Short mmCIF file of C-alpha atoms in Angstrom, two decimals:
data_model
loop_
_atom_site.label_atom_id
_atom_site.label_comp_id
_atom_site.label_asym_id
_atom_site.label_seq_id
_atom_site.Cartn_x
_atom_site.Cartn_y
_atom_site.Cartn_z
CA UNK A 812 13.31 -13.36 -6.99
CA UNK A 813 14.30 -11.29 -4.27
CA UNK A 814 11.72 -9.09 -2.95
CA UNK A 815 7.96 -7.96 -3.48
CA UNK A 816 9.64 -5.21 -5.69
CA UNK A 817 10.87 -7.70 -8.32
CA UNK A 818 7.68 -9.61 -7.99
CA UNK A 819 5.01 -7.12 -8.43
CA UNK A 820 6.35 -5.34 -11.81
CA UNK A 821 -7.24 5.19 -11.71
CA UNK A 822 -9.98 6.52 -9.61
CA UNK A 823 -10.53 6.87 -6.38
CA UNK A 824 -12.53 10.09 -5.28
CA UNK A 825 -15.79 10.87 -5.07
CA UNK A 826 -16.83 12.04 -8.69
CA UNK A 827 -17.94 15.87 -7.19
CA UNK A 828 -14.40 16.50 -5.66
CA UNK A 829 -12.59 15.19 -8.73
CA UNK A 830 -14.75 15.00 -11.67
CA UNK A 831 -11.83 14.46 -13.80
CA UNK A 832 -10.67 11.11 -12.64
CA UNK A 833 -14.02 9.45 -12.28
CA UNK A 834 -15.34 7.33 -9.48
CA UNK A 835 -14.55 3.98 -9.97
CA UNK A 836 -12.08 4.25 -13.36
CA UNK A 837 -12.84 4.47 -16.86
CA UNK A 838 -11.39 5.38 -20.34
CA UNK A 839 -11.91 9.35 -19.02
CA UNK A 840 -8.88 8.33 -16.37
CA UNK A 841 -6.79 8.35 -19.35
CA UNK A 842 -8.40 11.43 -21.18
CA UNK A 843 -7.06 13.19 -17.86
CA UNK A 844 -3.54 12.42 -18.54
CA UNK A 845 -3.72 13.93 -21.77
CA UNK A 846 -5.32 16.94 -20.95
CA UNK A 847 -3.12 20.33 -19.47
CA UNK A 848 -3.79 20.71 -15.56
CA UNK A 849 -3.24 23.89 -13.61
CA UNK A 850 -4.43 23.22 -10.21
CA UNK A 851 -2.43 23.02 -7.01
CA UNK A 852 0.76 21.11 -7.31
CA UNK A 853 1.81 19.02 -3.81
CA UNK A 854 5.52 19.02 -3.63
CA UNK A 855 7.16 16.13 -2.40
CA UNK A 856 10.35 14.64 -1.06
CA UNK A 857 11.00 10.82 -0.85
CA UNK A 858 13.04 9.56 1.07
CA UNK A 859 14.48 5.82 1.00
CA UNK A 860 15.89 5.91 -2.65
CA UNK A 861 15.87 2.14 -3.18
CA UNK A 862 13.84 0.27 -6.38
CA UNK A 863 10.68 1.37 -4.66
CA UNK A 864 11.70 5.04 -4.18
CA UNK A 865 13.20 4.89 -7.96
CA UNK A 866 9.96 3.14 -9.37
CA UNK A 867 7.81 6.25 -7.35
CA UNK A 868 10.20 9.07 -8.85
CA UNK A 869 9.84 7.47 -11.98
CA UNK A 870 5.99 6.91 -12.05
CA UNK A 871 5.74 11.09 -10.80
CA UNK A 872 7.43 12.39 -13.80
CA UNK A 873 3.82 12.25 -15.68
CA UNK A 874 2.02 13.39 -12.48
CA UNK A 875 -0.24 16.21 -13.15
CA UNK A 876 -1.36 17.18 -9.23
CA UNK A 877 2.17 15.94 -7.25
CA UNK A 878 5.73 16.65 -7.91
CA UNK A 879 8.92 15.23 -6.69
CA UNK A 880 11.39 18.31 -5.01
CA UNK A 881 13.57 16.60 -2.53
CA UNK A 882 15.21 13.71 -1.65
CA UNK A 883 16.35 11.84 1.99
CA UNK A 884 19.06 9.60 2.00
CA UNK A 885 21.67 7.92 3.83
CA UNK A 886 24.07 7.64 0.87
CA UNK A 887 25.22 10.43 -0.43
CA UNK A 888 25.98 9.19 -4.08
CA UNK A 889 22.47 8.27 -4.55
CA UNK A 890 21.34 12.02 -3.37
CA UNK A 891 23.53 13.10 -6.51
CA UNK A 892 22.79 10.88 -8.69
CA UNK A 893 18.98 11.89 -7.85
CA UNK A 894 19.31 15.63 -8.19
CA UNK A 895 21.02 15.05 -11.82
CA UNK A 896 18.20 12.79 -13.14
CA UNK A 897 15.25 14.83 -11.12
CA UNK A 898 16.91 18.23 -11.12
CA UNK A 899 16.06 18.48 -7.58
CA UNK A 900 18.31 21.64 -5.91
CA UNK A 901 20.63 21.23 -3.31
CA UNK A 902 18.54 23.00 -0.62
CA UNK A 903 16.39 20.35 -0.79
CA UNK A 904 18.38 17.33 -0.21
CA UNK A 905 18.92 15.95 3.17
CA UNK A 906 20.21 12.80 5.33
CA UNK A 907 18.97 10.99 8.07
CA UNK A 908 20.42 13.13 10.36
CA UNK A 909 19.71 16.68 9.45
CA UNK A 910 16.18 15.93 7.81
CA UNK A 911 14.23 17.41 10.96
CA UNK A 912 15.17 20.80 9.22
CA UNK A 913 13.23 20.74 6.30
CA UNK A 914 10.70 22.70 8.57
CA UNK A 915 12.49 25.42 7.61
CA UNK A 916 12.01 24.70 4.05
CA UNK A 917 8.38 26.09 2.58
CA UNK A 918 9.73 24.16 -0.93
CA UNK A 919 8.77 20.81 0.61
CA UNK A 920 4.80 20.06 1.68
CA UNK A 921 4.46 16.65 2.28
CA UNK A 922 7.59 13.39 2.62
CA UNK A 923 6.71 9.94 1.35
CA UNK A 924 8.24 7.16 3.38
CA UNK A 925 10.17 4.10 1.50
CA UNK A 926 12.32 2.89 4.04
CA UNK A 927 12.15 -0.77 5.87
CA UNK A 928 9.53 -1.18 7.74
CA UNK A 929 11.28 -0.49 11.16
CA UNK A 930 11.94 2.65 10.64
CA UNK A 931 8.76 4.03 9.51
CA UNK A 932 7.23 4.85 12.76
CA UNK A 933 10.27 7.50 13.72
CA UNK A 934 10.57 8.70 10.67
CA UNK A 935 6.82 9.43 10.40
CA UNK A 936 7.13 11.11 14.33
CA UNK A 937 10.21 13.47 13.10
CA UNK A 938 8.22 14.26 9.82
CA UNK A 939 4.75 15.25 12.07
CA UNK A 940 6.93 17.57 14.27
CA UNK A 941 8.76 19.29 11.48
CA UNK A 942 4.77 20.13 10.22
CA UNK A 943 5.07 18.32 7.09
CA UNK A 944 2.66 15.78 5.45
CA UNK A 945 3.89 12.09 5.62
CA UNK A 946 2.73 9.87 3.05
CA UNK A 947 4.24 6.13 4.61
CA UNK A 948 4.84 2.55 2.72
CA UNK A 949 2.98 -0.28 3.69
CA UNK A 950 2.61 -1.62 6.67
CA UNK A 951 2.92 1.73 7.94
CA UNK A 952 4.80 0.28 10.98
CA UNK A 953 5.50 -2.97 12.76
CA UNK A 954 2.61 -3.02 15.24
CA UNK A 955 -0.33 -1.76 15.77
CA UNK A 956 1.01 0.67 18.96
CA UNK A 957 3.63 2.15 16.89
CA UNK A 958 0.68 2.85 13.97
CA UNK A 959 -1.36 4.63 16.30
CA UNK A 960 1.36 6.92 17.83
CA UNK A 961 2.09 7.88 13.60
CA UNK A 962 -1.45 8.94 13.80
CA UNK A 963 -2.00 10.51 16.91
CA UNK A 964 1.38 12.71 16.04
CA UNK A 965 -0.03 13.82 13.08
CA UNK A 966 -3.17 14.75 14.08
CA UNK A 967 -1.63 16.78 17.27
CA UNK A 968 0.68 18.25 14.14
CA UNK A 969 -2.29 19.08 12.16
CA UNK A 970 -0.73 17.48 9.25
CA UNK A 971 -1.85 14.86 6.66
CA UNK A 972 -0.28 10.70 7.14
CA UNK A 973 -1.64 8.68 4.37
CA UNK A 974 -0.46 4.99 3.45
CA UNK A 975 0.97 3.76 0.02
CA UNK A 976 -2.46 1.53 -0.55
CA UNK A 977 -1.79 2.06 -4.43
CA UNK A 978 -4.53 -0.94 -4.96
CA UNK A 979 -7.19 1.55 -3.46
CA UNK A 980 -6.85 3.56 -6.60
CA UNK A 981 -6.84 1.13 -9.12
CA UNK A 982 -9.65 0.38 -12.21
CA UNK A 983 -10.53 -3.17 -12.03
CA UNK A 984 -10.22 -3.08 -8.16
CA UNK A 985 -12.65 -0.68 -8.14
CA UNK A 986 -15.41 -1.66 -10.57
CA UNK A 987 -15.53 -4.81 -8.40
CA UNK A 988 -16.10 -3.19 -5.48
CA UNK A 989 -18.59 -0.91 -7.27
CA UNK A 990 -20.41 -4.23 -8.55
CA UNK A 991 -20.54 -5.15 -5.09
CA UNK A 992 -21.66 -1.88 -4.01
CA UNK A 993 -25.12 -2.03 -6.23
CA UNK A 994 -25.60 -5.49 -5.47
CA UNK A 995 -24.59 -7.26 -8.54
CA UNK A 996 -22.72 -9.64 -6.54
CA UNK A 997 -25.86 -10.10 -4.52
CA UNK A 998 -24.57 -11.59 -0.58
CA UNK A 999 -20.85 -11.78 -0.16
CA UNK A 1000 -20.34 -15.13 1.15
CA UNK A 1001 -16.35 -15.78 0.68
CA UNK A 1002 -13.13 -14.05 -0.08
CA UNK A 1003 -9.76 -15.82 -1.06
CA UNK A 1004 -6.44 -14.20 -0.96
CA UNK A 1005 -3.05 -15.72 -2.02
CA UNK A 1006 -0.61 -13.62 -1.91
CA UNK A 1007 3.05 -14.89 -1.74
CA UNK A 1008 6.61 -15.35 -4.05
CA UNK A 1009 10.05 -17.14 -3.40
CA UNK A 1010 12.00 -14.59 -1.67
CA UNK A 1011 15.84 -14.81 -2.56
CA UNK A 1012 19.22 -13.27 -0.60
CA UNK A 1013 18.66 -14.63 2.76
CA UNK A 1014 20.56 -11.24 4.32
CA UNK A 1015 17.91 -9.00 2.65
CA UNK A 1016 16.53 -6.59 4.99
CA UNK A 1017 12.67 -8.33 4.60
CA UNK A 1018 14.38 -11.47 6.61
CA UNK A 1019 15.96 -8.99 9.33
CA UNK A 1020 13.22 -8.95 12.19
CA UNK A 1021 14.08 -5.59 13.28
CA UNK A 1022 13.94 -4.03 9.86
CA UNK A 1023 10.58 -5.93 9.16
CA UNK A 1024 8.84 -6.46 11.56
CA UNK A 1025 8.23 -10.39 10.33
CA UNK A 1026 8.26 -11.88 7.27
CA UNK A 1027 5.81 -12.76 4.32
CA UNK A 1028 3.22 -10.98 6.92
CA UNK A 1029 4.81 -7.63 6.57
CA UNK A 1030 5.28 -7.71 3.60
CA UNK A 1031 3.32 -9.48 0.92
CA UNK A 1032 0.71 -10.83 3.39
CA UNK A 1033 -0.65 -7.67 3.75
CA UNK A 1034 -2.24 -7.05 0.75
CA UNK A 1035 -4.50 -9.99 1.07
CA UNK A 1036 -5.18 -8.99 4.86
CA UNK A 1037 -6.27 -5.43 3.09
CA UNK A 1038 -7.61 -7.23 0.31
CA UNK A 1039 -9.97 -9.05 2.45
CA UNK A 1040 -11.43 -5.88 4.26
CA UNK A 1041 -12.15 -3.88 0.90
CA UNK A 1042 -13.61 -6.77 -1.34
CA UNK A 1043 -15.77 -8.37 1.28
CA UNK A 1044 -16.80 -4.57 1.93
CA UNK A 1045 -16.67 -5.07 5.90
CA UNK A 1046 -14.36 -4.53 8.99
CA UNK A 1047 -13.85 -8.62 10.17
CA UNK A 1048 -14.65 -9.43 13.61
CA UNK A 1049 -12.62 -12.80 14.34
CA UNK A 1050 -9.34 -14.49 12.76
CA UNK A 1051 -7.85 -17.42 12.67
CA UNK A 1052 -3.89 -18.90 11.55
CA UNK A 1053 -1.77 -21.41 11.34
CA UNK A 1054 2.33 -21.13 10.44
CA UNK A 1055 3.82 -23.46 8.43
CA UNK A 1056 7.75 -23.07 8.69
CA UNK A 1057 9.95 -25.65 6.26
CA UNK A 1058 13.66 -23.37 6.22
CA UNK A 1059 14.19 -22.64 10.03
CA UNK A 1060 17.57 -21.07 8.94
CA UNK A 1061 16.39 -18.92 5.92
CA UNK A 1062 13.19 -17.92 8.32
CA UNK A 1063 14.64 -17.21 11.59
CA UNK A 1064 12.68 -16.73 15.42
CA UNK A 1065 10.27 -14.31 14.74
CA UNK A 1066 10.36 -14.71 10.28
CA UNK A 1067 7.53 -16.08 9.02
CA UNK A 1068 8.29 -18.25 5.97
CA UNK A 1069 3.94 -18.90 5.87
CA UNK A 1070 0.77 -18.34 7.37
CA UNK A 1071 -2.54 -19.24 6.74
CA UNK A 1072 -5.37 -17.18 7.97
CA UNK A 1073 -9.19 -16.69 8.29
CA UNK A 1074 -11.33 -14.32 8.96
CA UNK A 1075 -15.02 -13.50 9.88
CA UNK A 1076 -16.85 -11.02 9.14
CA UNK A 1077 -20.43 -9.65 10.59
CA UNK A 1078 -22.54 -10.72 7.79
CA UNK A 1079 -21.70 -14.45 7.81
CA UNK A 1080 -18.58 -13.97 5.04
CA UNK A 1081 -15.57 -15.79 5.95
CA UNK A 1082 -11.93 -14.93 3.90
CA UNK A 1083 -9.07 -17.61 3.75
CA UNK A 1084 -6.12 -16.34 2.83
CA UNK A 1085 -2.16 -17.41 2.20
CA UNK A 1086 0.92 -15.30 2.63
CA UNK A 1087 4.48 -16.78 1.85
CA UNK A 1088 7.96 -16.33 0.59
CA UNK A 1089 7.70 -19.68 -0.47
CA UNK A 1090 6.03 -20.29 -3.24
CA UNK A 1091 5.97 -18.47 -6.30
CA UNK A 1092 3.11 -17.53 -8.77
CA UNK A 1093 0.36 -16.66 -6.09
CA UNK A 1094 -1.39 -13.25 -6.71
CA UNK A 1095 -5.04 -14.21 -6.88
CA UNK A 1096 -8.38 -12.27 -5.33
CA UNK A 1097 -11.52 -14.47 -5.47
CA UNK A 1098 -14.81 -12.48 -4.62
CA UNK A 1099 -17.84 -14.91 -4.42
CA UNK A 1100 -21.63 -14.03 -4.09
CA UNK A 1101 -24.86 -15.40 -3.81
CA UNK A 1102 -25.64 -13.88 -7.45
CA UNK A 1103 -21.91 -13.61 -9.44
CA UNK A 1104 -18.35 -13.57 -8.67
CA UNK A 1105 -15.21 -11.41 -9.23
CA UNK A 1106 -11.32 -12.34 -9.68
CA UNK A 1107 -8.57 -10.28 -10.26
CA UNK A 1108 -5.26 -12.27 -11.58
CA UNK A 1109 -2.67 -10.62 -11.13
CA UNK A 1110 -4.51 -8.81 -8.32
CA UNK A 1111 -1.86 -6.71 -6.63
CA UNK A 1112 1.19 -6.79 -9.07
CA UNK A 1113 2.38 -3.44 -10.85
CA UNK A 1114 -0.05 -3.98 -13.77
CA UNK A 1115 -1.34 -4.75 -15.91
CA UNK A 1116 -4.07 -5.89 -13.10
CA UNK A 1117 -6.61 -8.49 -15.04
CA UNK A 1118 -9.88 -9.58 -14.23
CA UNK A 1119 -13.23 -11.23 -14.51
CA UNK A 1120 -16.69 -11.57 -13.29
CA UNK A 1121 -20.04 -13.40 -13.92
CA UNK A 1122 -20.92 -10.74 -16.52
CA UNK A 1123 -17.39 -11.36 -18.23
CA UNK A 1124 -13.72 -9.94 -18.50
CA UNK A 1125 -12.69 -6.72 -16.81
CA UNK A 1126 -11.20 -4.44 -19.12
CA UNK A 1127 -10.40 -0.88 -17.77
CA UNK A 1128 -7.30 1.36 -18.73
CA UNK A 1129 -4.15 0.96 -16.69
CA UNK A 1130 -2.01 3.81 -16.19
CA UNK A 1131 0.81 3.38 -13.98
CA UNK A 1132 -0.45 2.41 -10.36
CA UNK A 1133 1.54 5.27 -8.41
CA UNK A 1134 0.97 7.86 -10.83
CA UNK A 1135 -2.54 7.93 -10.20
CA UNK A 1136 -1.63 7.21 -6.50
CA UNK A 1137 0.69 9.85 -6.30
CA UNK A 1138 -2.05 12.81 -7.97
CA UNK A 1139 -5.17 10.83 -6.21
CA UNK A 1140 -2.95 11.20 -2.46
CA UNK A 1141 -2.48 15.21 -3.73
CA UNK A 1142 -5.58 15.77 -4.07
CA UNK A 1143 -6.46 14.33 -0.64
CA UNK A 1144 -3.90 16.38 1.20
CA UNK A 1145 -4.38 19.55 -0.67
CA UNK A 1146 -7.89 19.60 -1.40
CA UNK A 1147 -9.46 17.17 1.29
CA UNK A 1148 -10.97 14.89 -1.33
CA UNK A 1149 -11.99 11.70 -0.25
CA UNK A 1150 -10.59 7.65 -1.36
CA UNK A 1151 -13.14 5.29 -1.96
CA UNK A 1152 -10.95 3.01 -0.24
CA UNK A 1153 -9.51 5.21 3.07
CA UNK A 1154 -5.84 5.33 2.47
CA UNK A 1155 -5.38 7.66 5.99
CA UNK A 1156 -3.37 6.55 8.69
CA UNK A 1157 -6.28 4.74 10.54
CA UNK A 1158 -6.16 2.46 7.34
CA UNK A 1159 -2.96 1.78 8.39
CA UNK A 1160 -4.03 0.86 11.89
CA UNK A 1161 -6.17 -1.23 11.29
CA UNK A 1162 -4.02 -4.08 9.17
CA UNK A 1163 -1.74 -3.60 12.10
CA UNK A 1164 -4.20 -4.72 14.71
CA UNK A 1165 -5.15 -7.62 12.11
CA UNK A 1166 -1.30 -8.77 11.90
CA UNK A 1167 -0.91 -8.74 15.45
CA UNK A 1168 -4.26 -11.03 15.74
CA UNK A 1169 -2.22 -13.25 13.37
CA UNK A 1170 1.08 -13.67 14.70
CA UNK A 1171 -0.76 -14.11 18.20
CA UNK A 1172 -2.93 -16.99 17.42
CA UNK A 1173 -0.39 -18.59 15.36
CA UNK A 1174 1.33 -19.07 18.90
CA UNK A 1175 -1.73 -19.78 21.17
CA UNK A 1176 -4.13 -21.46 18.42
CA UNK A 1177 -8.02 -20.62 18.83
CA UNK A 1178 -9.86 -17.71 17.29
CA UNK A 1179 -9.00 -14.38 18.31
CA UNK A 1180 -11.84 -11.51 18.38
CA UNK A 1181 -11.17 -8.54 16.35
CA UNK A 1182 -12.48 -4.89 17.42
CA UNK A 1183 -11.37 -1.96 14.49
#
């Protein structure tokens, strides 16, 4: 297994700005997909056309409310392969060099990022300044300073930056946190998130520092540090971790191989959570209250997600996870609905800020306060 991609192979606004896909996800989610659709239509470019970029072009073919136009590329080959299967025009294909001129192009609203890590944050700057909306891949960058430059240039740009939190959008995810919402769950008292696979070709880009940022952390850890914040319902205020490191040549200075890590949060809940290239077979949420509990198994994979509760098995539709990402994140930039789950760039931020907690108390030891 080489990468998240291999190992991971809906209804998100409020129900008055998009009564068709319902609140938290039901069988109407799929009614939607069968029914014709002419609203506004976001156009969008992706650049980065790796197995991520190819599963997103793939999943946007049965969007109703987004629609892939353009593509960004270093590799010219791929750009042609691209506009024969996508029938995207030549006007709107670009490289990394000359892609600053698509502000000249009123064919193209909004660029989603699927690049390595590293280069998100100038991308996202260059995006912002031609004045188009940047949709970025998670983590949105490789600290929590870079993060909040991506935001603060889109806001001075007056343009949209939203982050590839597909989870935020998804059924079972969401009845849980609707459960815990109306108190069925009664007192949150405990979150666990394991989150982790054997990664393969040691020259991969996700065991490059400069291109990731990390290791595990950056890239499957995260969803169990987002995890965390949107089960337990709360920002945390305190983490702890510990790095365990068995392949010093696999998982260079500055790779994590794994990390375990706590956090706190104001009510009294505490999370425990695992990240780590590893270990295989570790995709598990674990929501426990005073009154009932919640799991999701596979929790974060592509899908089918599965769960179960006190009250018995979860069992809403899945449609493909960035599909319903991809029209949800539309309807956000061109009709300023609103996630259930924030999937804006201060989202973003705020992982970021948790990562750098980790990867600083994993060095010094202790318990580091956390202020989002």
């Amino acid at each position: 297994m080489n990468s998240r991609r291999d190992f991971l192979q809906l209804l998100t606004t409020s129900a008055v700005a998009l009564p068709f896909l319902p609140l938290y996800g039901s069988s109407e989610q799929l009614a939607f997909y069968d029914q014709s659709y002419e609203g506004p239509v976001l156009r969008v470019a992706i650049m980065g056309l790796g197995s991520y970029g190819t599963r997103v072009a793939e999943a946007m073919q049965t969007c109703k409310r987004a629609k892939l136009v353009g593509v960004i590329s270093g590799t010219p080959a791929k750009i042609k392969d691209w506009q024969s299967k996508y029938n995207i025009p030549e006007k709107n294909c670009y490289n990394y060099e000359n892609y600053d001129s698509v502000k000249d192009n009123p064919d193209i609203d909004a660029i989603y990022v699927i690049t390595p890590n590293g280069l998100h944050h100038q991308a996202v700057l260059r995006i912002a300044a031609a004045g188009k909306h940047a949709i970025c891949e998670k983590p949105m960058a490789i600290n929590a300073q870079e993060g909040q430059e991506m935001v603060d240039a889109c806001n001075k740009a007056n343009v949209k930056l939203l982050v590839g939190y597909r989870m935020h959008f998804e059924p079972n995810t969401l009845e849980i946190i609707r459960m815990r919402n109306e108190g069925e769950l009664g007192k949150i008292m405990f979150f666990q998130g394991l989150s982790g696979f054997k990664i393969g070709d040691p020259t991969q880009w996700r065991l490059d520092k400069e291109l990731a940022g990390g290791g595990a952390m950056m890239d499957i850890g995260i969803y169990s540090i987002n995890g965390a914040r949107y089960m337990v319902g709360e920002e945390p205020i305190w983490v702890t971790a510990q790095e365990t490191k068995t392949d010093p040549i696999k998982f260079k200075e500055g790779v994590d191989e794994t990390i375990q890590f706590q956090l706190g949060f104001p009510s009294g809940a505490v999370a425990s959570c695992l990240s780590t290239y590893s270990m295989n077979h570790l995709d598990r949420f674990f929501l426990n209250g005073d009154k009932g509990f919640a799991e999701l198994q596979p929790s974060t994979g592509y899908g089918p997600i599965k769960g179960r509760t006190h009250k018995g098995e979860l069992m809403k539709p899945h449609i493909t996870h960035q599909t319903v990402q991809m029209d949800q994140m539309a309807g956000i930039i061109s009709a300023g609905e609103k996630a259930v789950v924030p999937v804006d760039g201060a989202e973003g931020v705020k992982d970021l800020k948790i990562i750098d907690a980790i990867y600083e108390v994993c060095k010094t030891g202790g318990k580091k306060k956390l202020d989002l």
